[in-house]
CSV table of C-alpha atoms and ligand atoms in Angstrom, one decimal:
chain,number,residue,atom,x,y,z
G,12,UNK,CA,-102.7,27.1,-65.3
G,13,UNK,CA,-104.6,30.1,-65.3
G,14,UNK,CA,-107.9,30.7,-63.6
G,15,UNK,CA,-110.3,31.7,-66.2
G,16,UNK,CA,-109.0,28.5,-68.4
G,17,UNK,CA,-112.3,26.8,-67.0
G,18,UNK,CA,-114.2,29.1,-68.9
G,19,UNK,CA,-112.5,28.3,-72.5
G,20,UNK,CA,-115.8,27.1,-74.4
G,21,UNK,CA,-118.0,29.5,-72.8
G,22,UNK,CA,-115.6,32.3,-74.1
G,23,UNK,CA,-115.7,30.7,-77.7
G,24,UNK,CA,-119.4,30.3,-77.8
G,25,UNK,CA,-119.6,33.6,-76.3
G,26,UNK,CA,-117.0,35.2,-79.0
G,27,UNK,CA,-119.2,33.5,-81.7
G,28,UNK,CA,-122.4,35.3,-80.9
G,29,UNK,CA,-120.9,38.4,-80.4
G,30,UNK,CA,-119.8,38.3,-84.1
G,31,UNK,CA,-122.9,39.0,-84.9
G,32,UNK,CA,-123.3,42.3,-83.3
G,33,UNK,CA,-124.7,42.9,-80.2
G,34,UNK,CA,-123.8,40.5,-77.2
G,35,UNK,CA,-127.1,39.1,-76.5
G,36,UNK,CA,-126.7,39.0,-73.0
G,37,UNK,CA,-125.1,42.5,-72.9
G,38,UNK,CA,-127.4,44.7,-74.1
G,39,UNK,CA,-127.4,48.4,-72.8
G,40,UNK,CA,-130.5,50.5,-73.0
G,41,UNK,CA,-129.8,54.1,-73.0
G,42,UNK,CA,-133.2,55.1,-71.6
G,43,UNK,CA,-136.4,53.6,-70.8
G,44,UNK,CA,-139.3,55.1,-71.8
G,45,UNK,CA,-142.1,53.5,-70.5
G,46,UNK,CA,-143.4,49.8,-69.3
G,47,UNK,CA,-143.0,48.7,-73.3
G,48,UNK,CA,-140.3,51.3,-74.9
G,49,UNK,CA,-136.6,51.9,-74.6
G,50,UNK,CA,-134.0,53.7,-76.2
G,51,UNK,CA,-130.8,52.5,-77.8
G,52,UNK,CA,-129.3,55.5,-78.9
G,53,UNK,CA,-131.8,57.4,-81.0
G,54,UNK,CA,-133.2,54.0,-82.1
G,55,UNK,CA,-136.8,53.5,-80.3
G,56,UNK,CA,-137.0,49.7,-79.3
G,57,UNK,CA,-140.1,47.8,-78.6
G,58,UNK,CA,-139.7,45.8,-75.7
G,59,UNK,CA,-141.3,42.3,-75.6
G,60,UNK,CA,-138.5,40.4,-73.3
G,61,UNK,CA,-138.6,42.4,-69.7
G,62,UNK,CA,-141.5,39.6,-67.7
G,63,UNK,CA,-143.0,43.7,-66.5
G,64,UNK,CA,-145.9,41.2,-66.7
G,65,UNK,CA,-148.6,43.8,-65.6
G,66,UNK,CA,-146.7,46.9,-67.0
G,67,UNK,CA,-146.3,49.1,-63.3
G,68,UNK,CA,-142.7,50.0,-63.3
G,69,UNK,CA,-144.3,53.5,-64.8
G,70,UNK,CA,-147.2,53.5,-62.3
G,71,UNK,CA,-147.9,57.0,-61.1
G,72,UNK,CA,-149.2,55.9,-57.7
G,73,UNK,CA,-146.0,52.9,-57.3
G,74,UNK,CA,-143.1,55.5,-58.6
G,75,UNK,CA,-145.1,58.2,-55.7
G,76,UNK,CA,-144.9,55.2,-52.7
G,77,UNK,CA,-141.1,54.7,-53.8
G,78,UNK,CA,-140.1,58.1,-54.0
G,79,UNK,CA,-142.6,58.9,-50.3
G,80,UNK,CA,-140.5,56.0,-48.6
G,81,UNK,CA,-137.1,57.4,-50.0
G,82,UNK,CA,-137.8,61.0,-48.4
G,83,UNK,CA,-139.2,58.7,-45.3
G,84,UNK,CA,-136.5,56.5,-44.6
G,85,UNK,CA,-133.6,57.2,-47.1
G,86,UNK,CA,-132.1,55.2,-49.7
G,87,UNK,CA,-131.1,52.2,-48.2
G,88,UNK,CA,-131.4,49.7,-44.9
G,89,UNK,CA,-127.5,49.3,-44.8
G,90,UNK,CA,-128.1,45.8,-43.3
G,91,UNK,CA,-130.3,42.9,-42.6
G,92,UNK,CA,-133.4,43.0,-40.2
G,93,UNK,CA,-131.9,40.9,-37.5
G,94,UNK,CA,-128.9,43.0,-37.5
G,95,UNK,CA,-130.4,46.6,-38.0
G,96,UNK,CA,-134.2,46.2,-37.4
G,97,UNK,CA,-137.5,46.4,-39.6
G,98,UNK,CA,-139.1,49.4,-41.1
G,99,UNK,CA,-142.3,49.8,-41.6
G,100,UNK,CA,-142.8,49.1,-44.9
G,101,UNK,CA,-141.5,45.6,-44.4
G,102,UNK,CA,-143.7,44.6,-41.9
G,103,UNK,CA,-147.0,46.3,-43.7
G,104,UNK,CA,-146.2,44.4,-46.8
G,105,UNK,CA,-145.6,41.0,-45.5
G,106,UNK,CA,-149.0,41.8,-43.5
G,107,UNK,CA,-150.5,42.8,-46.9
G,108,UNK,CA,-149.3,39.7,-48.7
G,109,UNK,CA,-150.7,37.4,-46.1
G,110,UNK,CA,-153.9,38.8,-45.7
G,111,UNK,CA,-154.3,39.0,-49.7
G,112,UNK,CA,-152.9,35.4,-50.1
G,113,UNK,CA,-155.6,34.1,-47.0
G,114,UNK,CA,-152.0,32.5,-45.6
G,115,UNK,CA,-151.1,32.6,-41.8
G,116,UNK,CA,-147.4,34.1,-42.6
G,117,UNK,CA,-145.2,36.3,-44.7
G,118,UNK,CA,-141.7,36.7,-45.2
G,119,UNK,CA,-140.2,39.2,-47.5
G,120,UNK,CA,-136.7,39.2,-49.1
G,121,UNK,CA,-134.2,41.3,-51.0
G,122,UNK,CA,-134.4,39.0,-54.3
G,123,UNK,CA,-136.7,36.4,-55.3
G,124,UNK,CA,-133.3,34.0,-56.2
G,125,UNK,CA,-132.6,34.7,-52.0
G,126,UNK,CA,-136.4,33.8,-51.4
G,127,UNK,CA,-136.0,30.1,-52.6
G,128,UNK,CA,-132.3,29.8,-52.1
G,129,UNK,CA,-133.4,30.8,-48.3
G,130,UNK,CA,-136.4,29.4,-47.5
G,131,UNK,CA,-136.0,25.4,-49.4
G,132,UNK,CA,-132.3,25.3,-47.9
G,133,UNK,CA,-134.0,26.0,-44.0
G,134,UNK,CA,-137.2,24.1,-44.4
G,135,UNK,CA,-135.8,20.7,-45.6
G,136,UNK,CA,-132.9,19.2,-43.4
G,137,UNK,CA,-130.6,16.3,-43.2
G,138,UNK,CA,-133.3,13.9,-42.3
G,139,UNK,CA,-135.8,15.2,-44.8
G,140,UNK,CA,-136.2,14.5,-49.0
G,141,UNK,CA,-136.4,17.2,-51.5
G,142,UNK,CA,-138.9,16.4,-54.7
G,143,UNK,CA,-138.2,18.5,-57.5
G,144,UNK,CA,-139.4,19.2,-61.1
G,145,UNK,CA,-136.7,18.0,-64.0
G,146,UNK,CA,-137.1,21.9,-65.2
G,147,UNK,CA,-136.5,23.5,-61.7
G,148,UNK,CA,-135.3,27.5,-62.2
G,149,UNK,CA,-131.8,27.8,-61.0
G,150,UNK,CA,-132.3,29.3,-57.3
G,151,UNK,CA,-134.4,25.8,-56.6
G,152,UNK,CA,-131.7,23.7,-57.2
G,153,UNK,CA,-129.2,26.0,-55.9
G,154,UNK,CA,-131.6,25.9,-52.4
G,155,UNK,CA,-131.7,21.7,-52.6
G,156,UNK,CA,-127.8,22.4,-52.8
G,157,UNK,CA,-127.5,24.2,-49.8
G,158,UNK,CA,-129.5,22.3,-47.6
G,159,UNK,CA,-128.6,19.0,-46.5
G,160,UNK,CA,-131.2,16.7,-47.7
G,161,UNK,CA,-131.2,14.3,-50.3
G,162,UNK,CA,-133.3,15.5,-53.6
G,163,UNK,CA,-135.0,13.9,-56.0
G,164,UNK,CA,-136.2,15.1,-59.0
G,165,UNK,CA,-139.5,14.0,-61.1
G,166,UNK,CA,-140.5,14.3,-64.7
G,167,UNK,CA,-141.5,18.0,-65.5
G,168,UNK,CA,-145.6,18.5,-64.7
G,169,UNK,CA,-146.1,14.6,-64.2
G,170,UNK,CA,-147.7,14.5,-61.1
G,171,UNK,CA,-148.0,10.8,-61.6
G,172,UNK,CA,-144.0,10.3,-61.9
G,173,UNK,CA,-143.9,12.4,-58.2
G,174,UNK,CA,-146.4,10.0,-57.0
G,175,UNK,CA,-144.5,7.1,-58.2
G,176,UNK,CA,-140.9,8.4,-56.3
G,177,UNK,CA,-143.2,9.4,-53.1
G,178,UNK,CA,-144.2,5.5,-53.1
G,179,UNK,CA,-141.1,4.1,-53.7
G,180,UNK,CA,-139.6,6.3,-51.1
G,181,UNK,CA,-141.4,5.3,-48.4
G,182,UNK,CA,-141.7,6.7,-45.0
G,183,UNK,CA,-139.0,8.6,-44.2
G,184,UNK,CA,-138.3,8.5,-40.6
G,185,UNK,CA,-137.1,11.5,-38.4
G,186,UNK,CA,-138.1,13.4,-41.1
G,187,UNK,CA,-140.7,15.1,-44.2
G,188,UNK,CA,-140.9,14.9,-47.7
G,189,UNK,CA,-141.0,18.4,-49.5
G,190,UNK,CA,-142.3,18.6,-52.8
G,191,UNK,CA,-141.1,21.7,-55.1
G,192,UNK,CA,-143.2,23.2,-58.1
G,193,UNK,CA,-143.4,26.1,-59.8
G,194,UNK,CA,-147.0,27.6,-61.2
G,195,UNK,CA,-145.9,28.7,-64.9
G,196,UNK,CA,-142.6,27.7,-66.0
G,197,UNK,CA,-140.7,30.6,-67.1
G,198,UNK,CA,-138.7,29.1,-70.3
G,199,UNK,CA,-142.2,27.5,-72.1
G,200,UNK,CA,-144.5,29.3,-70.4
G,201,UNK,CA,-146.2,25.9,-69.7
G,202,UNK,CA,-147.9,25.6,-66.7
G,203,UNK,CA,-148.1,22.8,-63.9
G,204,UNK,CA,-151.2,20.6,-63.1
G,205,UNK,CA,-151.5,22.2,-59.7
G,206,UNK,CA,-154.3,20.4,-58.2
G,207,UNK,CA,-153.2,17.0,-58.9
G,208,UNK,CA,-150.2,17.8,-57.4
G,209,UNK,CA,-152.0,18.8,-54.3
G,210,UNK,CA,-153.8,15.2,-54.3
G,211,UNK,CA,-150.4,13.2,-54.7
G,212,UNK,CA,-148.8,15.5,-52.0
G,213,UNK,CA,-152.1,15.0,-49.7
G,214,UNK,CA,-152.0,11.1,-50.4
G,215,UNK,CA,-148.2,10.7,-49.1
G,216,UNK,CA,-148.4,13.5,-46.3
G,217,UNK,CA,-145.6,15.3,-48.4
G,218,UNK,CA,-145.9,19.4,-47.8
G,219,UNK,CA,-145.7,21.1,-51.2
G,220,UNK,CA,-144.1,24.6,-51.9
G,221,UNK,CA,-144.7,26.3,-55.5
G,222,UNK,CA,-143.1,29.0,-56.6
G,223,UNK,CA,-145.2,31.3,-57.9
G,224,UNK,CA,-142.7,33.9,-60.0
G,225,UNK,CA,-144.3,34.2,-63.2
G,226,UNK,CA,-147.9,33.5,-62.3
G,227,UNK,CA,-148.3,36.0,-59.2
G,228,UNK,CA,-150.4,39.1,-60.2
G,229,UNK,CA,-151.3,36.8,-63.6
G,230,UNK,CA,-153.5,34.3,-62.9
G,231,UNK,CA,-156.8,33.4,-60.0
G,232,UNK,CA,-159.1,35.9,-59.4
G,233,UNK,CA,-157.3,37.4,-56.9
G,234,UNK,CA,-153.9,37.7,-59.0
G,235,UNK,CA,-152.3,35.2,-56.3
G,236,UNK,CA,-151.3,32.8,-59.0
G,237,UNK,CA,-152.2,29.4,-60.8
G,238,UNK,CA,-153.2,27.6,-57.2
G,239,UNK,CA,-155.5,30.1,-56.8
G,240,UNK,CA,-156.6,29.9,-60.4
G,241,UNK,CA,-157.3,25.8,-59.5
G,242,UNK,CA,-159.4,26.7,-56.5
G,243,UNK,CA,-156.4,24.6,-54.0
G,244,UNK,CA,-154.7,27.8,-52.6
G,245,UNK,CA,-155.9,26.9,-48.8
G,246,UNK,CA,-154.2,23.4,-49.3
G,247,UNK,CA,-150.6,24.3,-50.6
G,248,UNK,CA,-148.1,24.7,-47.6
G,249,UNK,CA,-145.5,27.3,-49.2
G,250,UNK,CA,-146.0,29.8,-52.2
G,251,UNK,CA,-143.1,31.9,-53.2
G,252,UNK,CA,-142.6,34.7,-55.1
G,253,UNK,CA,-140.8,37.9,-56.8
G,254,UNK,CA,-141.4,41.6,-56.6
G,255,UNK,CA,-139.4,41.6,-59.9
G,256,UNK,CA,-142.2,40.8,-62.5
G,257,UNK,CA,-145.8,41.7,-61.8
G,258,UNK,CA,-144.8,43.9,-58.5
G,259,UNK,CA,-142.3,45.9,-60.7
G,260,UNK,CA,-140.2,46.4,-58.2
G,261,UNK,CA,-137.0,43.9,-56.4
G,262,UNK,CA,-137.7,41.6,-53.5
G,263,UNK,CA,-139.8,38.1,-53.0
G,264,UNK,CA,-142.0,36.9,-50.9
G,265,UNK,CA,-142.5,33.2,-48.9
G,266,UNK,CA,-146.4,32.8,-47.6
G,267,UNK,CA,-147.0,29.7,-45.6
G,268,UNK,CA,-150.8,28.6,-44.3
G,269,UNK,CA,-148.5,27.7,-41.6
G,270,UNK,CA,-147.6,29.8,-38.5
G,271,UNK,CA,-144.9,27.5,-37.5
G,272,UNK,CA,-143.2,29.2,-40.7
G,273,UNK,CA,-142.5,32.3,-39.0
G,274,UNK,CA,-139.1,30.8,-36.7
G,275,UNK,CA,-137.0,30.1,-39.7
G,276,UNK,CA,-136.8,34.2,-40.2
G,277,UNK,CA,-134.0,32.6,-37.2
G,278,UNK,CA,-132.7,30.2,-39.5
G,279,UNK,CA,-132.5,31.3,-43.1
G,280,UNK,CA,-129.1,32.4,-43.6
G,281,UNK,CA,-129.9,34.4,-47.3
G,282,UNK,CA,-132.7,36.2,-44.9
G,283,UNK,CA,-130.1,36.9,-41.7
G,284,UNK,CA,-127.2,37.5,-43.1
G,285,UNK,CA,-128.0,40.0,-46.3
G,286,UNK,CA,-129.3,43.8,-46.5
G,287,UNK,CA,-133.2,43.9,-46.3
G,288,UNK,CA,-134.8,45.0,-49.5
G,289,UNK,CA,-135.1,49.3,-49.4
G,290,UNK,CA,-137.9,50.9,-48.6
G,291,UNK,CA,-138.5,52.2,-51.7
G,292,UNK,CA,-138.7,48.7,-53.1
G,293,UNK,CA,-141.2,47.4,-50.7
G,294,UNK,CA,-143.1,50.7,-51.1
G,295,UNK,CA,-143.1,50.3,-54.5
G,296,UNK,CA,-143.9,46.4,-54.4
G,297,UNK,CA,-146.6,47.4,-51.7
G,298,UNK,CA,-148.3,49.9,-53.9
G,299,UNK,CA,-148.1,47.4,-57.4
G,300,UNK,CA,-149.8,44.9,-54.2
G,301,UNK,CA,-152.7,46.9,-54.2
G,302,UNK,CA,-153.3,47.1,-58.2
G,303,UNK,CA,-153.1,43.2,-58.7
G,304,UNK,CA,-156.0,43.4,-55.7
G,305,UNK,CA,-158.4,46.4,-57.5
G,306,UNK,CA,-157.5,46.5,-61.4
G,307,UNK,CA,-159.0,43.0,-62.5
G,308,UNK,CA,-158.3,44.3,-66.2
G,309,UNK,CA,-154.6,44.7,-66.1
G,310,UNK,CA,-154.9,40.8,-65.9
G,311,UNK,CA,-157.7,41.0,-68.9
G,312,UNK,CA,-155.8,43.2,-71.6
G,313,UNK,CA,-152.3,40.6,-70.5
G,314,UNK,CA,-154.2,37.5,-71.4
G,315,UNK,CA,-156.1,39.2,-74.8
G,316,UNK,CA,-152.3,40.2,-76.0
G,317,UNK,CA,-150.9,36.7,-74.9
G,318,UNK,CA,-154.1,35.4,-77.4
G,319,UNK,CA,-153.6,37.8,-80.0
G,320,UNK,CA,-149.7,37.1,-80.2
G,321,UNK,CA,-149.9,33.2,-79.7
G,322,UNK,CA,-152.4,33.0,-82.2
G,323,UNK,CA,-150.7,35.9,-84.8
G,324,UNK,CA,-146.9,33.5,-84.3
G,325,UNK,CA,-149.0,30.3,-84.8
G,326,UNK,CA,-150.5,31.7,-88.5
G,327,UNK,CA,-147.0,32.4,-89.3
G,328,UNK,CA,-145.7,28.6,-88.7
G,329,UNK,CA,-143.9,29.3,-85.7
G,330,UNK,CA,-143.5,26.6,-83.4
G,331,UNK,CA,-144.3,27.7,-79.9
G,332,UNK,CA,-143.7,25.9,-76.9
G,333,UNK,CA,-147.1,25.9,-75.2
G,334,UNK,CA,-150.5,27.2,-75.5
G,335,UNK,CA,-151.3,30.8,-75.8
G,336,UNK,CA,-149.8,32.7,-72.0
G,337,UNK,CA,-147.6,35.7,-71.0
G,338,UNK,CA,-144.7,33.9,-72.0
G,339,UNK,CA,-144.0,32.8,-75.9
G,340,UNK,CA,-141.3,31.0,-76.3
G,341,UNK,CA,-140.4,30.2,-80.1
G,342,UNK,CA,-138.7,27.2,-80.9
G,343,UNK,CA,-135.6,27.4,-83.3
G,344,UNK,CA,-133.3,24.6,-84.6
G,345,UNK,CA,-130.1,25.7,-83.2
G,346,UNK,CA,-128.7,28.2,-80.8
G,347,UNK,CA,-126.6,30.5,-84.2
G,348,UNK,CA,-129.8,30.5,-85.8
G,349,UNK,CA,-132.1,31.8,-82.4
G,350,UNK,CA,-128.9,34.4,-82.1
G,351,UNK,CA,-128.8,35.6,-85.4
G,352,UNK,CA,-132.6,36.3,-85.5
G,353,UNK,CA,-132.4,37.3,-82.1
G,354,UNK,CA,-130.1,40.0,-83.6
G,355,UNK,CA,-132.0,41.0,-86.4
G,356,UNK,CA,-134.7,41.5,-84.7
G,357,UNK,CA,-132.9,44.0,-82.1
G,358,UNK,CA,-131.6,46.0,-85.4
G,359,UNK,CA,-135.4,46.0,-86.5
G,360,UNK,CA,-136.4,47.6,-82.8
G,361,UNK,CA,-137.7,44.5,-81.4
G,362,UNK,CA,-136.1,42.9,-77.8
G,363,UNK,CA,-137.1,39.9,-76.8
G,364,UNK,CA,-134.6,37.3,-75.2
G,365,UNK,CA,-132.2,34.9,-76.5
G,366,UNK,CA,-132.4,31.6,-74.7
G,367,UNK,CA,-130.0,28.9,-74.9
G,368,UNK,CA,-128.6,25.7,-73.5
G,369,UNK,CA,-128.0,25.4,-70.2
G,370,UNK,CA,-130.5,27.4,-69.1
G,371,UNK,CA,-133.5,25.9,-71.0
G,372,UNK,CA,-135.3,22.8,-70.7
G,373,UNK,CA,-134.8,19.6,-73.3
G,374,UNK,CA,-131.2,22.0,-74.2
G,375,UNK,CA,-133.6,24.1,-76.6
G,376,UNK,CA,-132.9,27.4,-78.3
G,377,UNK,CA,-135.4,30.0,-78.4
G,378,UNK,CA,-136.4,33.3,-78.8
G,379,UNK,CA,-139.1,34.2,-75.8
G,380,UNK,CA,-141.5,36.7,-75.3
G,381,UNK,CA,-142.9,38.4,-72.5
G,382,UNK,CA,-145.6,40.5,-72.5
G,383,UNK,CA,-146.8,43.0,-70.6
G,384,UNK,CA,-150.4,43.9,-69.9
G,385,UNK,CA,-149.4,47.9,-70.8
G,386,UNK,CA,-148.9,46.5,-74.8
G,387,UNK,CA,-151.8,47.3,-76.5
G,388,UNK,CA,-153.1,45.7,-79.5
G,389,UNK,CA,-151.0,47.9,-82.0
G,390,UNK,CA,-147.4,47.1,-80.0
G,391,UNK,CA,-148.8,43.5,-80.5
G,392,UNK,CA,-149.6,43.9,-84.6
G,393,UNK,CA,-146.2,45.7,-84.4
G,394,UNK,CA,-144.1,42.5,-82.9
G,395,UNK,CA,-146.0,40.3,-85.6
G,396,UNK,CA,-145.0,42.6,-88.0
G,397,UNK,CA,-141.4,41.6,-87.6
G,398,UNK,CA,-141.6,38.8,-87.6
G,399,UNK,CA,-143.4,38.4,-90.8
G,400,UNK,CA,-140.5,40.3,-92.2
G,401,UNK,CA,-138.1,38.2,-90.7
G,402,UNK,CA,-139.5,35.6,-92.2
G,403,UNK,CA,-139.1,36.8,-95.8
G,404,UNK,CA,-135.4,38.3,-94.9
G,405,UNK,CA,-134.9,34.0,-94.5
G,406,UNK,CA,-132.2,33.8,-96.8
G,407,UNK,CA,-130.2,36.7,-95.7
G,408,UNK,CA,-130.3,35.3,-92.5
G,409,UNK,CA,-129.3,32.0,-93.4
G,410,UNK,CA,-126.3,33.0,-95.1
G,411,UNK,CA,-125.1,34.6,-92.0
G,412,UNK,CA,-125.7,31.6,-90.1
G,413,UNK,CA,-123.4,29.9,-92.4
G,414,UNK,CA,-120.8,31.9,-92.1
G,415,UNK,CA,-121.0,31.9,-88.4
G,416,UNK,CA,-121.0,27.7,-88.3
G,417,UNK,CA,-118.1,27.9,-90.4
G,418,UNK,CA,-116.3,30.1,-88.0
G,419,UNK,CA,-117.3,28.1,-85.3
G,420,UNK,CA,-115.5,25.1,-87.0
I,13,PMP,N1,-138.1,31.9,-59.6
I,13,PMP,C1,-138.3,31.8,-60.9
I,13,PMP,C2,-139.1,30.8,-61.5
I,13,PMP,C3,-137.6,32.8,-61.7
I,13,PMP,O1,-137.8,32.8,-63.1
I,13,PMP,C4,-136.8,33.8,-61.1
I,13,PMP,C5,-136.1,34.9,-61.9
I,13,PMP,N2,-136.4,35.0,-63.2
I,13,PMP,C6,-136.7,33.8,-59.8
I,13,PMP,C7,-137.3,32.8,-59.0
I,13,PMP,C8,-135.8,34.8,-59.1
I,13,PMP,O2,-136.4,36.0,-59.0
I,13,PMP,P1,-135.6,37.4,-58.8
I,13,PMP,O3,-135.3,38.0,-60.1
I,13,PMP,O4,-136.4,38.2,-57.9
I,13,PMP,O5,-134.3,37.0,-58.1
């Protein structure tokens, strides 16, 4: 038997979009201009898929703090912080991050997948239970994989379905409950009823964590996220995070109101035993830190463009997932036809992404958005303008979604 035999129906399903043109999950920018342009070959592409949330990968003061720390401390940390030590950077950020969030610790790590894998694998045991959301992102689960406790998981955003597996669980002796959320969901773009989580996880005793990827930076006056947004910050245990979206940068972040949190920097294997994110990262991150705290109206312009695109998709008949956020996600009937337009639109300058069973919730196909608070109102009439035209280029696209079933037969 060969090895890569396992992977016979993703190859054909792979083979089929690729027919179309461009591998959707290959594409290769030659350049990128700015937060909301990049080149593929001399062909100017709009970019409307990329979660640069608050648009600061282009920040003249965060490139400056990345390219300082570079001609600081070099390139790289060449190991982990246990092993080789912390630089400075590291330890002002995680300060920074704490004393923004009001939280009693920090931990910062090389990727926001590491943060969760790390921290939900160490804080719940053997004798402990994992709640989860049905529509947990990947590194959740993968954390309740790697730790040794039992997991449960509850019907997406139904705080009442939690409450109901809390009761039927019981006490749990020798041991704690953890609950897992995450603020906006980053398939739908929907977004979870954080305070009534808080009361169901208060009522049982059970410590609640929320990760806090897409909605950092976005949402509460601040920019620390949707439990800020709810006024219940001060009561949620654990909020995670990503220097990858709003921060423009790599990394991610675990704040706990507890202190207690800080031993398990002694016990979290993804945090011991991997490379520490470079300074120029956390530089970077540190500086992008300080915008979400004093530039109120990056978040403004982000939510104006979210209304102005929801409400621009909804006049056009498109079905979107939820109401009007940074994320759109478009719902299509199938994954050939969500490829196929996704294709189209990349030959008319347009990227957003391709999403596709089994990587999105209730196995649906879509095309999703993210915007970024550096579009401005034209890059917006621009992405409507596409799809308008897509829209009338209907039977076109239909016959090539024929032909591509009929190969797939
Ligand atoms: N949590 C969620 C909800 C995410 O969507 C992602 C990545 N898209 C991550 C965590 C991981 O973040 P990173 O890219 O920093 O690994």
């Amino acid at each position: 038997m060969d090895i890569f035999d396992k992977f016979a129906s993703l190859k054909s399903r792979s083979d089929l979009v690729q027919k179309l043109g461009v591998d959707p999950f290959g594409v290769k920018f030659d350049h990128i201009l700015n937060a909301t342009r990049g080149m593929i070959g001399n062909r100017e592409i709009i970019l409307a898929g990329t979660n640069n949330y608050l648009g600061l990968t282009f920040d003249p003061d965060c490139m400056d703090a990345s390219i300082k720390a570079i001609k600081k401390h070099g390139t790289g940390t060449t190991g982990s912080r246990i092993a080789n030590g912390s630089y400075e950077e590291h330890i002002d950020l995680e300060d920074a991050l704490a004393k923004h969030a009001g939280m009693e610790s920090a931990i910062v790590f090389s990727t926001g997948y590491q943060t969760n894998l790390a921290a939900i694998a160490t804080l719940a045991g053997p004798k402990d239970v994992l709640f989860i959301d049905a529509d947990s992102h990947a590194c959740i689960i993968d954390g309740c994989r790697l730790s040794a406790a039992p997991t449960i998981r509850f019907r997406h955003n139904s705080p009442a379905d939690l409450d109901k597996r809390l009761t039927r669980q019981g006490k749990i002796e020798d041991g704690i409950a953890l609950v897992v959320i995450e603020g906006m969901y980053s398939m739908f773009g929907d977004k979870a009823p954080i305070k009534e989580f808080v009361e169901v996880c208060e009522r049982h005793g059970a410590y609640l964590y929320i990760d806090e990827a897409h909605s950092f930076g976005i949402y509460g006056e601040t920019g620390c996220g949707l439990a800020e947004e709810e006024g219940v910050l001060d009561r949620v245990d654990f909020i995670s995070g990503t220097f990858s979206k709003s921060l423009a940068s790599i990394g991610g972040f675990c704040l706990s109101r507890h202190k207690g949190f800080e031993i398990t920097r002694k016990a979290m294997r993804a945090y011991m035993f991997t490379a520490s994110p470079t300074p120029s990262n956390v530089a970077s991150a540190r500086a992008a830190l300080d915008k979400i705290a004093s530039k109120p109206e990056l978040r403004a312009n982000l939510h104006a463009r979210a209304e102005q695109l929801h409400a621009g998709l909804t006049a056009l008949s498109y079905e979107l997932c939820a109401g009007p956020s940074p994320i759109l996600a478009i719902r299509r009937p199938n994954e050939i036809v969500a490829a196929t337009e996704w294709n189209w639109l990349l030959e008319n300058n347009v990227y957003v992404n391709l999403a596709v069973p089994p990587g999105t919730p209730q196995s649906s196909s879509l095309l999703r958005i993210s915007l970024s608070a550096a579009h401005t109102e034209d890059d917006i009439n621009l992405i409507l303008n596409a799809f308008t035209e897509m829209g009338k280029q209907s039977e076109v696209l239909m016959s090539r979604v024929q032909e591509l079933m009929a190969a797939a037969q």
